[in-house]
Coordinates of C-alpha atoms in Angstrom, one line a residue:
Chain A
M1328 CA 16.7 52.0 44.2
A1329 CA 17.8 53.7 41.0
A1330 CA 18.4 57.4 40.5
E1331 CA 15.8 59.6 39.0
P1332 CA 16.4 59.7 35.2
V1333 CA 18.1 62.8 33.8
P1334 CA 17.2 63.9 30.3
I1335 CA 20.1 64.7 28.0
D1336 CA 19.3 67.0 25.0
D1337 CA 22.8 67.8 23.9
P1338 CA 25.3 65.2 22.7
A1339 CA 28.1 67.5 23.9
D1340 CA 26.7 67.5 27.5
P1341 CA 29.8 66.9 29.6
R1342 CA 27.9 64.5 31.9
I1343 CA 27.8 61.9 29.1
A1344 CA 31.3 62.6 27.7
S1345 CA 32.5 59.1 28.5
F1346 CA 29.9 57.6 26.2
V1347 CA 30.9 59.6 23.1
S1348 CA 32.0 57.5 20.1
I1349 CA 32.5 54.3 22.0
R1350 CA 33.0 52.3 18.9
E1351 CA 36.1 54.2 17.8
R1352 CA 37.9 54.6 21.1
D1353 CA 37.5 51.6 23.3
L1354 CA 37.8 52.5 27.0
T1355 CA 39.6 49.4 28.0
G1356 CA 42.8 50.1 29.8
R1357 CA 41.9 53.8 30.0
D1358 CA 41.1 54.9 33.6
G1359 CA 40.0 51.4 34.5
L1360 CA 36.6 51.9 32.8
F1361 CA 34.6 49.7 30.5
I1362 CA 31.4 49.8 28.4
A1363 CA 28.5 47.5 29.0
E1364 CA 25.9 47.1 26.2
G1365 CA 22.4 45.7 26.3
T1366 CA 19.9 44.7 28.9
V1367 CA 21.4 41.3 29.7
V1368 CA 24.9 42.8 30.5
L1369 CA 23.3 45.7 32.4
R1370 CA 21.4 43.2 34.5
M1371 CA 24.7 41.3 35.2
L1372 CA 26.5 44.6 36.1
G1373 CA 23.7 45.4 38.6
G1374 CA 24.1 42.0 40.1
V1375 CA 27.9 42.0 40.4
S1376 CA 28.0 45.6 41.7
T1377 CA 25.7 44.5 44.5
R1378 CA 27.8 41.4 45.2
K1379 CA 30.8 43.7 45.8
N1380 CA 33.3 41.7 43.7
G1381 CA 35.0 44.9 42.7
F1382 CA 32.9 45.9 39.7
A1383 CA 30.9 49.1 40.0
A1384 CA 28.6 51.1 37.7
E1385 CA 29.6 54.7 37.1
A1386 CA 26.7 55.8 34.9
I1387 CA 23.9 54.5 32.7
L1388 CA 22.7 55.9 29.4
L1389 CA 19.4 54.8 27.9
L1390 CA 17.3 55.5 24.9
E1391 CA 14.1 57.1 26.2
N1392 CA 11.8 54.3 25.0
R1393 CA 13.8 51.6 26.8
L1394 CA 13.3 53.2 30.2
A1395 CA 10.0 51.6 31.2
G1396 CA 11.0 48.1 30.0
I1397 CA 14.0 47.8 32.2
A1398 CA 12.8 49.4 35.4
D1399 CA 13.5 46.2 37.3
V1400 CA 17.1 46.1 36.1
L1401 CA 17.6 49.8 37.1
A1402 CA 16.3 49.0 40.5
S1403 CA 19.4 46.8 41.2
F1404 CA 21.7 49.8 41.0
P1405 CA 22.2 52.2 43.9
E1406 CA 20.8 55.7 43.5
T1407 CA 24.3 57.1 43.4
V1408 CA 24.6 55.8 39.8
P1409 CA 23.2 58.5 37.5
V1410 CA 20.7 57.4 34.8
Y1411 CA 20.8 59.5 31.7
V1412 CA 18.1 59.3 29.1
A1413 CA 18.2 60.6 25.5
S1414 CA 16.1 60.6 22.3
A1415 CA 17.2 58.3 19.4
A1416 CA 18.8 61.3 17.6
V1417 CA 20.7 62.4 20.6
F1418 CA 21.6 58.9 21.6
D1419 CA 23.1 58.0 18.2
A1420 CA 25.0 61.3 18.1
I1421 CA 26.5 60.4 21.5
A1422 CA 27.4 56.8 21.0
G1423 CA 28.2 57.0 17.3
F1424 CA 26.6 53.8 16.1
N1425 CA 23.4 51.9 16.5
M1426 CA 24.5 48.5 17.8
H1427 CA 23.9 49.1 21.5
R1428 CA 20.2 48.5 21.5
G1429 CA 19.6 51.7 23.4
V1430 CA 21.2 50.4 26.7
L1431 CA 24.7 51.4 27.7
A1432 CA 26.5 51.6 31.0
L1433 CA 29.9 52.8 32.0
G1434 CA 31.5 50.5 34.5
R1435 CA 34.6 50.6 36.7
K1436 CA 36.9 47.6 36.7
P1437 CA 38.2 46.1 40.0
P1438 CA 42.0 46.2 40.4
P1439 CA 43.5 43.4 38.2
E1440 CA 43.9 40.2 40.2
R1441 CA 47.3 38.5 40.1
G1442 CA 47.3 34.9 39.0
A1443 CA 48.8 33.7 42.3
A1444 CA 46.1 35.5 44.3
L1445 CA 43.3 34.0 42.2
L1446 CA 44.9 30.6 42.5
G1447 CA 45.0 30.9 46.2
R1448 CA 41.3 31.5 46.6
L1449 CA 40.1 28.7 44.4
P1450 CA 38.1 25.9 46.0
E1451 CA 39.7 22.5 46.7
T1452 CA 37.8 21.0 43.8
S1453 CA 38.2 23.2 40.8
L1454 CA 37.8 23.4 37.0
V1455 CA 39.5 26.3 35.3
L1456 CA 40.3 27.4 31.8
A1457 CA 43.7 28.7 30.7
G1458 CA 44.1 30.7 27.5
C1459 CA 47.3 31.1 25.5
G1460 CA 47.3 33.7 22.8
L1461 CA 43.5 34.2 22.6
S1462 CA 43.6 37.4 20.6
N1463 CA 40.1 37.5 19.3
H1464 CA 37.6 39.4 21.4
D1465 CA 34.6 37.4 20.2
N1466 CA 36.3 34.1 21.1
V1467 CA 37.3 35.3 24.5
G1468 CA 33.8 36.5 25.2
A1469 CA 32.3 33.2 24.0
I1470 CA 34.8 31.2 26.1
F1471 CA 33.7 33.1 29.3
R1472 CA 30.0 32.4 28.4
N1473 CA 30.9 28.7 28.2
A1474 CA 32.9 28.9 31.4
A1475 CA 29.8 30.3 33.2
A1476 CA 27.5 27.7 31.6
F1477 CA 29.6 24.8 32.8
G1478 CA 30.5 26.2 36.2
A1479 CA 34.3 26.9 35.7
D1480 CA 35.8 28.5 38.8
A1481 CA 38.2 30.8 37.0
V1482 CA 39.8 31.8 33.7
F1483 CA 43.5 32.4 33.4
L1484 CA 44.8 34.3 30.4
D1485 CA 48.4 34.8 29.3
E1486 CA 49.8 38.2 28.5
T1487 CA 49.3 37.7 24.7
S1488 CA 45.5 37.1 25.2
C1489 CA 43.2 40.0 24.9
D1490 CA 41.4 41.9 27.6
P1491 CA 38.0 40.3 28.4
L1492 CA 36.7 43.7 29.5
Y1493 CA 36.9 45.0 26.0
R1494 CA 33.4 46.1 25.0
K1495 CA 32.8 43.4 22.4
A1496 CA 34.1 40.6 24.6
I1497 CA 31.7 41.7 27.4
R1498 CA 28.8 41.7 24.9
V1499 CA 29.5 38.3 23.5
S1500 CA 30.0 36.8 27.0
V1501 CA 26.5 38.1 27.8
G1502 CA 28.2 39.6 30.9
S1503 CA 30.0 36.5 32.1
V1504 CA 33.3 38.3 32.2
L1505 CA 31.8 40.2 35.1
S1506 CA 31.0 37.1 37.1
V1507 CA 33.7 34.5 36.2
P1508 CA 36.9 35.4 38.1
F1509 CA 39.9 35.9 35.9
S1510 CA 43.5 36.9 35.8
R1511 CA 45.6 38.0 32.9
G1512 CA 49.2 38.9 32.4
S1513 CA 52.0 36.4 32.9
G1514 CA 53.7 34.3 30.2
A1515 CA 52.0 31.0 29.2
E1516 CA 54.8 28.9 30.8
V1517 CA 54.7 30.7 34.1
M1518 CA 50.9 30.6 34.2
L1519 CA 50.8 26.8 33.5
A1520 CA 53.6 26.1 35.9
G1521 CA 51.6 27.9 38.6
L1522 CA 48.5 25.8 37.9
A1523 CA 50.6 22.6 38.0
E1524 CA 52.1 23.6 41.3
A1525 CA 48.6 24.2 42.7
G1526 CA 47.7 20.6 42.0
F1527 CA 45.9 21.0 38.6
E1528 CA 45.9 18.3 36.0
I1529 CA 46.7 20.3 32.9
W1530 CA 45.0 19.3 29.6
G1531 CA 45.9 21.0 26.4
L1532 CA 43.2 20.9 23.8
S1533 CA 44.4 20.3 20.3
P1534 CA 43.2 18.5 17.1
R1535 CA 46.4 16.5 17.6
G1536 CA 45.6 15.7 21.3
A1537 CA 46.4 12.2 22.6
V1538 CA 43.0 11.2 24.0
P1539 CA 39.4 12.0 23.2
V1540 CA 37.9 14.6 25.5
A1541 CA 35.4 12.0 26.8
E1542 CA 38.4 10.1 28.2
I1543 CA 39.8 12.9 30.4
P1544 CA 39.6 11.3 33.8
A1545 CA 37.9 13.1 36.6
A1546 CA 40.3 14.8 39.0
R1547 CA 40.2 17.1 42.0
R1548 CA 41.5 20.0 39.9
I1549 CA 41.5 20.2 36.2
A1550 CA 42.8 23.0 33.9
L1551 CA 41.7 23.0 30.3
V1552 CA 44.3 24.9 28.1
L1553 CA 43.2 26.6 24.9
G1554 CA 45.4 28.0 22.2
T1555 CA 44.9 30.7 19.6
E1556 CA 42.5 30.0 16.7
G1557 CA 44.4 28.7 13.6
E1558 CA 47.8 28.0 15.1
G1559 CA 46.6 26.2 18.2
L1560 CA 48.8 25.5 21.2
P1561 CA 52.6 25.5 20.6
E1562 CA 54.5 22.2 20.6
S1563 CA 56.3 23.3 23.8
I1564 CA 53.1 23.3 25.7
L1565 CA 51.6 20.2 24.1
S1566 CA 54.7 18.1 24.9
S1567 CA 54.8 19.2 28.5
F1568 CA 51.3 18.3 29.6
H1569 CA 48.3 15.9 28.9
T1570 CA 46.6 16.6 25.6
A1571 CA 43.1 15.9 24.5
R1572 CA 41.2 16.1 21.2
I1573 CA 37.6 16.5 20.1
P1574 CA 36.8 13.6 17.7
Q1575 CA 35.7 15.1 14.3
R1576 CA 35.9 14.5 10.6
P1577 CA 39.4 14.5 9.2
G1578 CA 40.7 16.9 6.7
L1579 CA 38.7 19.9 7.7
D1580 CA 39.5 23.2 9.3
S1581 CA 39.2 22.5 13.0
L1582 CA 36.4 23.7 15.2
N1583 CA 36.3 27.3 16.3
V1584 CA 38.2 27.6 19.6
A1585 CA 35.2 28.9 21.5
T1586 CA 33.0 26.0 20.3
A1587 CA 35.8 23.6 21.1
S1588 CA 36.0 25.0 24.6
G1589 CA 32.3 24.5 25.0
I1590 CA 32.5 20.8 24.0
A1591 CA 35.5 20.1 26.2
L1592 CA 34.1 21.9 29.2
Y1593 CA 30.8 20.1 28.8
Q1594 CA 32.6 16.8 28.8
I1595 CA 34.9 17.6 31.7
A1596 CA 32.1 19.1 33.8
L1597 CA 30.1 15.9 33.3
A1598 CA 33.1 13.8 34.3
M1599 CA 33.6 15.9 37.4
G1600 CA 29.9 15.7 38.3
R1601 CA 29.5 19.5 38.1
V1602 CA 26.5 19.5 35.9
A1603 CA 23.6 17.1 35.5
Chain B
M1179 CA 45.4 26.7 -14.2
A1180 CA 44.4 30.2 -13.1
A1181 CA 44.1 33.2 -15.4
E1182 CA 46.9 35.7 -15.8
P1183 CA 46.4 38.5 -13.1
V1184 CA 44.9 41.7 -14.4
P1185 CA 46.0 44.9 -12.7
I1186 CA 43.2 47.3 -11.7
D1187 CA 44.2 50.9 -11.2
D1188 CA 40.8 52.6 -11.1
P1189 CA 38.2 51.8 -8.4
A1190 CA 35.6 52.7 -11.0
D1191 CA 36.8 50.1 -13.5
P1192 CA 33.6 48.4 -14.7
R1193 CA 35.3 45.0 -14.6
I1194 CA 35.3 45.0 -10.7
A1195 CA 32.0 46.8 -10.3
S1196 CA 30.5 43.8 -8.5
F1197 CA 33.1 44.2 -5.7
V1198 CA 32.2 47.8 -5.0
S1199 CA 31.1 48.6 -1.4
I1200 CA 30.3 45.0 -0.5
R1201 CA 29.8 45.8 3.1
E1202 CA 26.9 48.1 2.4
R1203 CA 25.0 46.2 -0.2
D1204 CA 25.1 42.5 0.3
L1205 CA 24.8 40.6 -2.9
T1206 CA 22.8 37.8 -1.5
G1207 CA 19.6 37.2 -3.3
R1208 CA 20.7 39.6 -6.1
D1209 CA 21.4 37.9 -9.4
G1210 CA 22.3 34.7 -7.5
L1211 CA 25.8 36.0 -6.6
F1212 CA 27.7 35.9 -3.3
I1213 CA 30.9 37.3 -1.9
A1214 CA 33.6 35.0 -0.5
E1215 CA 36.3 36.6 1.7
G1216 CA 39.7 35.3 2.8
T1217 CA 42.0 32.6 1.7
V1218 CA 40.3 29.7 3.5
V1219 CA 36.9 30.4 1.9
L1220 CA 38.6 31.0 -1.5
R1221 CA 40.3 27.6 -1.2
M1222 CA 36.9 26.1 -0.5
L1223 CA 35.3 27.8 -3.4
G1224 CA 38.0 26.5 -5.7
G1225 CA 37.4 23.0 -4.4
V1226 CA 33.6 23.0 -4.8
S1227 CA 33.7 24.7 -8.2
T1228 CA 35.9 21.7 -9.3
R1229 CA 33.5 19.2 -7.7
K1230 CA 30.7 20.7 -9.8
N1231 CA 28.1 20.9 -7.0
G1232 CA 26.7 23.9 -8.7
F1233 CA 28.8 26.6 -7.1
A1234 CA 31.0 28.6 -9.5
A1235 CA 33.5 31.4 -9.2
E1236 CA 32.9 34.5 -11.4
A1237 CA 35.9 36.6 -10.5
I1238 CA 38.7 37.0 -8.0
L1239 CA 40.0 40.3 -6.6
L1240 CA 43.3 40.4 -4.7
L1241 CA 45.5 42.8 -2.9
E1242 CA 48.7 42.8 -4.9
N1243 CA 50.8 41.6 -2.0
R1244 CA 48.6 38.5 -1.5
L1245 CA 49.1 37.2 -5.0
A1246 CA 52.3 35.2 -4.5
G1247 CA 51.2 33.6 -1.2
I1248 CA 48.0 32.0 -2.7
A1249 CA 49.3 30.8 -6.0
D1250 CA 48.3 27.2 -5.1
V1251 CA 44.8 28.3 -4.3
L1252 CA 44.5 30.2 -7.6
A1253 CA 45.6 27.1 -9.4
S1254 CA 42.4 25.4 -8.4
F1255 CA 40.3 27.8 -10.5
P1256 CA 39.9 27.4 -14.3
E1257 CA 41.5 30.1 -16.4
T1258 CA 38.1 31.4 -17.4
V1259 CA 37.9 33.0 -14.0
P1260 CA 39.5 36.5 -14.1
V1261 CA 41.9 37.4 -11.4
Y1262 CA 42.1 41.1 -10.7
V1263 CA 44.9 42.6 -8.6
A1264 CA 44.9 46.1 -6.9
S1265 CA 47.1 48.1 -4.7
A1266 CA 46.0 48.7 -1.1
A1267 CA 44.6 52.2 -1.9
V1268 CA 42.6 51.0 -4.9
F1269 CA 41.5 47.8 -3.1
D1270 CA 40.1 49.7 -0.2
A1271 CA 38.4 52.2 -2.5
I1272 CA 36.7 49.3 -4.3
A1273 CA 35.6 47.2 -1.4
G1274 CA 35.0 50.0 1.0
F1275 CA 36.4 48.5 4.2
N1276 CA 39.4 46.6 5.4
M1277 CA 38.1 43.3 6.8
H1278 CA 38.6 41.2 3.8
R1279 CA 42.3 40.5 4.3
G1280 CA 42.9 41.3 0.7
V1281 CA 41.2 38.3 -0.8
L1282 CA 37.8 38.5 -2.3
A1283 CA 35.9 36.4 -4.8
L1284 CA 32.5 36.7 -6.5
G1285 CA 30.7 33.4 -6.6
R1286 CA 27.6 32.2 -8.3
K1287 CA 25.0 30.2 -6.3
P1288 CA 23.5 26.9 -7.6
P1289 CA 19.8 27.0 -8.1
P1290 CA 18.1 26.6 -4.6
E1291 CA 17.5 23.0 -3.7
R1292 CA 14.0 22.1 -2.6
G1293 CA 13.8 20.3 0.8
A1294 CA 12.1 17.2 -0.8
A1295 CA 14.9 16.9 -3.4
L1296 CA 17.6 17.2 -0.8
L1297 CA 15.8 14.6 1.4
G1298 CA 15.6 12.3 -1.5
R1299 CA 19.3 12.1 -2.1
L1300 CA 20.4 11.6 1.6
P1301 CA 22.2 8.4 2.5
E1302 CA 20.4 5.6 4.2
T1303 CA 22.2 6.5 7.5
S1304 CA 22.0 10.3 8.0
L1305 CA 22.6 13.0 10.5
V1306 CA 21.1 16.3 9.6
L1307 CA 20.4 19.7 11.3
A1308 CA 17.2 21.6 11.1
G1309 CA 17.0 25.3 12.0
C1310 CA 13.9 27.2 12.9
G1311 CA 14.1 31.0 13.0
L1312 CA 18.0 31.1 13.0
S1313 CA 18.1 34.8 12.1
N1314 CA 21.7 35.6 13.1
H1315 CA 24.3 35.2 10.3
D1316 CA 27.1 34.6 12.6
N1317 CA 25.2 31.7 14.3
V1318 CA 24.2 30.2 11.0
G1319 CA 27.8 30.3 9.7
A1320 CA 29.1 28.8 12.9
I1321 CA 26.4 26.0 12.8
F1322 CA 27.5 25.1 9.3
R1323 CA 31.1 24.9 10.5
N1324 CA 30.0 22.5 13.2
A1325 CA 27.9 20.5 10.7
A1326 CA 31.0 20.0 8.6
A1327 CA 33.3 19.2 11.5
F1328 CA 30.9 16.4 12.7
G1329 CA 30.0 15.1 9.3
A1330 CA 26.3 16.2 9.1
D1331 CA 24.9 15.2 5.8
A1332 CA 22.7 18.3 5.3
V1333 CA 21.2 21.4 6.9
F1334 CA 17.5 22.2 6.6
L1335 CA 16.5 25.8 7.3
D1336 CA 12.9 27.1 7.7
E1337 CA 11.8 30.2 5.8
T1338 CA 12.4 32.5 8.8
S1339 CA 16.1 31.5 9.0
C1340 CA 18.6 33.6 7.2
D1341 CA 20.5 32.9 4.0
P1342 CA 23.7 31.0 4.7
L1343 CA 25.2 32.5 1.5
Y1344 CA 25.2 36.0 3.1
R1345 CA 28.8 37.3 3.1
K1346 CA 29.3 37.1 6.9
A1347 CA 27.7 33.7 7.3
I1348 CA 30.1 32.3 4.6
R1349 CA 33.1 33.8 6.4
V1350 CA 32.1 32.5 9.9
S1351 CA 31.5 29.1 8.4
V1352 CA 35.0 29.1 7.0
G1353 CA 33.4 28.1 3.7
S1354 CA 31.4 25.2 5.0
V1355 CA 28.2 26.6 3.6
L1356 CA 29.7 25.8 0.2
S1357 CA 30.2 22.2 1.0
V1358 CA 27.4 21.1 3.4
P1359 CA 24.2 20.6 1.3
F1360 CA 21.3 22.7 2.5
S1361 CA 17.8 23.7 1.7
R1362 CA 15.9 26.7 2.9
G1363 CA 12.3 27.8 2.5
S1364 CA 9.4 26.0 3.9
G1365 CA 7.6 26.6 7.2
A1366 CA 9.1 24.8 10.3
E1367 CA 6.1 22.4 10.6
V1368 CA 6.3 21.3 7.0
M1369 CA 10.0 20.9 7.2
L1370 CA 9.9 18.7 10.3
A1371 CA 7.0 16.7 9.0
G1372 CA 9.0 15.9 5.9
L1373 CA 12.0 14.8 7.9
A1374 CA 9.7 12.5 10.1
E1375 CA 8.2 11.0 7.0
A1376 CA 11.6 10.2 5.7
G1377 CA 12.4 8.2 8.8
F1378 CA 14.3 10.7 10.8
E1379 CA 14.2 10.6 14.6
I1380 CA 13.6 14.3 15.4
W1381 CA 15.3 15.8 18.5
G1382 CA 14.6 19.4 19.5
L1383 CA 17.4 21.0 21.5
S1384 CA 16.3 23.1 24.4
P1385 CA 17.4 24.0 28.0
R1386 CA 14.0 22.4 28.9
G1387 CA 14.7 19.2 26.9
A1388 CA 13.6 15.9 28.5
V1389 CA 16.9 13.9 28.2
P1390 CA 20.6 14.9 28.4
V1391 CA 22.1 14.9 24.9
A1392 CA 24.4 12.0 25.9
E1393 CA 21.3 9.8 26.2
I1394 CA 20.0 10.4 22.7
P1395 CA 20.0 6.8 21.4
A1396 CA 21.8 6.0 18.1
A1397 CA 19.4 5.7 15.2
R1398 CA 19.6 5.2 11.5
R1399 CA 18.5 8.8 10.8
I1400 CA 18.7 11.6 13.3
A1401 CA 17.6 15.2 12.8
L1402 CA 18.8 17.8 15.5
V1403 CA 16.4 20.8 15.6
L1404 CA 17.7 24.2 16.7
G1405 CA 15.6 27.2 17.6
T1406 CA 16.4 30.9 17.6
E1407 CA 18.8 32.3 20.1
G1408 CA 17.0 33.7 23.1
E1409 CA 13.5 32.4 22.5
G1410 CA 14.5 28.8 21.6
L1411 CA 12.1 26.4 20.0
P1412 CA 8.4 27.0 20.3
E1413 CA 6.3 24.8 22.5
S1414 CA 4.4 23.5 19.5
I1415 CA 7.6 21.9 18.2
L1416 CA 8.9 20.7 21.6
S1417 CA 5.7 18.9 22.4
S1418 CA 5.6 17.1 19.0
F1419 CA 9.0 15.5 19.0
H1420 CA 11.8 14.1 21.2
T1421 CA 13.6 16.8 23.2
A1422 CA 17.1 16.9 24.6
R1423 CA 19.1 19.3 26.8
I1424 CA 22.7 20.1 27.4
P1425 CA 23.5 19.7 31.1
Q1426 CA 24.7 23.1 32.5
R1427 CA 24.6 25.3 35.5
P1428 CA 21.1 26.5 36.5
G1429 CA 20.0 30.1 36.5
L1430 CA 22.2 31.3 33.7
D1431 CA 21.6 32.5 30.2
S1432 CA 21.7 29.4 28.1
L1433 CA 24.5 28.6 25.8
N1434 CA 24.9 30.3 22.4
V1435 CA 22.9 28.3 19.9
A1436 CA 25.9 27.6 17.7
T1437 CA 27.9 26.3 20.7
A1438 CA 24.9 24.2 21.7
S1439 CA 24.7 22.8 18.2
G1440 CA 28.4 21.9 18.4
I1441 CA 28.0 20.0 21.7
A1442 CA 24.9 18.2 20.6
L1443 CA 26.3 17.2 17.2
Y1444 CA 29.5 16.0 18.9
Q1445 CA 27.5 13.8 21.2
I1446 CA 25.2 12.5 18.5
A1447 CA 28.1 11.9 16.0
L1448 CA 29.8 9.9 18.7
A1449 CA 26.7 7.8 19.4
M1450 CA 26.2 7.1 15.7
G1451 CA 29.9 6.2 15.3
R1452 CA 30.5 8.9 12.8
V1453 CA 33.6 10.3 14.4
A1454 CA 36.4 8.7 16.5

C-alpha cells in the first residue's frame, strides 16, 4: 500500500530537493540514484522494487491532477516510499521543465553487476546483446526496449557505452533498463572474450556483415554485437567473430543502430524459437 | 559550384533573419520553408535540389570551422544559394541553441502533392507505407529513414499525422524525408480506400495482427499501415483489411512504432525481393 500523499507548496522544500532541476544535473553516477519519468516507467519501478532485483524507489513526486489516475500504480510501492504532490506551478518550479508528464520518481540503483557475475547466472540457452561504444542515450534506451520485446536475457555494455540508467535512456526504454539485466564497464575485447569463453556464438552486426541476419543459425547461446552509430564496429572486432548484415538498399546511410538491433533480435529470436 | 562564403558578424544581420531562434519557432508551414540541420541532411538537400524534385535550398549558415570540411557538400549547391559563415558566438546567438553541429540550411518545400497524384505515378510493383495518427516527429523521421533503407516507393500520411518537414523529423530521418515521395492530408479511411482501389494489398500492423509479418505473402503492390504509438490502429481499420503482427514476448509494452515499421518493412522487402 502506498504512503499517504504529502502536499508540497514550496519548491525549496528540502524533502523534494533531489527532484530540483533534473534536466540540468543528471543524477546518474551521483549517490547511486536515478530519475524515472512517466506512468509506464513508474509502473515498472513498482514492479521491480517488489521483485527485489536491487532497484528501489526512494520517493515519488506527482502533479496533483495525476494522483487519482495512477492509484493502482502507487499501490505497488511500499508505504515507506513517500509520495509528494504539487500544483503545476510548484511542480514546474521544482523539476525545471515540463517533459515529465507530471510523474517523477527517485530510484536507487542496485550495486553494479560485474560482467563475470552476470555471465555466471545466465540460463543454459541464452540470447544476449553486447554494445561497443553506444554513446547515445536514446539508442541505448531503445535497444533495451527491443531486448525486452524479444526476450534477450542480458545486455553487456563496454566501458565506452553510456549508462542505461541515465534519465533519458530510462524513458526511451519504457523502463526496460530496470528489468533486463545488464553489466557495463570492461573493454570491448575483454567483454567479447568473456562471452566467447562462456560458449556464446558471437555475431557482429554491420552493413558489411558476411551473411544476412536471416541466415544466422540457431545456437544454444548467441550474442549479438552492436557498434556505435555512424562508425559501426571496428575492423578488429569484425575480423575476429561471425558477422551479419541486414539486407537493405545500397548507397544509403545505414539503419539507425536501435532499429537494426530490433530487426536482428527479431530474426534471431525467431530462429531460436523464443517468440512466436 | 557554391557561392563565395559571406562572413556574418552581427546576429541581427537581416540576411540571416530566417535562422534566428529556430528551436522556438519552427518554420514548418510558414512560407513553405524548412530547416535542415547537419552535414548528412545538407548533403541530401544538395542532391535533391539537383534532381529537381521540387526541393530547393534558399541559404546555408555555417560555423566558420566547419567550412573547410564540407567543401564537397557545398559544391553540390548552385552559386545562387548564399553561404553565410559565423563564429561560434555569433552562430549560437543566431540559432539560439547548440544542437545543430554548426551546419544549417534553409530549404524551400515543393508544393504539397495530393495523394491521388502520388498514387498515379507509383510503379507497377510498389511497396508503400501509410501512417494514421503518427503524431511524434521522431517516429515519423525514423519511419522515413526505414522507408529509404528498404526501398519503399512512397509514404502516405493521414491528416492527423505530423509534418515530415518539421526540423526534428528531417534530422531523425537523416534527410530521407527529402528523397522518399510522400503525401499528407486526407482522412485515414479515404487514404486507405484510395490505396485499395489502386490495387494495393493493405496490411495493418498491430500486436493483435492475425498473421506473423514473415507470412505476409509477396504481392505486386503492398501497403503497410502504421498506427499511433500507444493506441495503435483503430478497430475500424484492423477489421477492414489484412493484419499482421511482429512476434514478441507477451505482456510487455509493444515495440516502438518506428522500430516495428523497420522490422515489418525488412520482412516485406525480403518477400518482394526488393533487398538482398
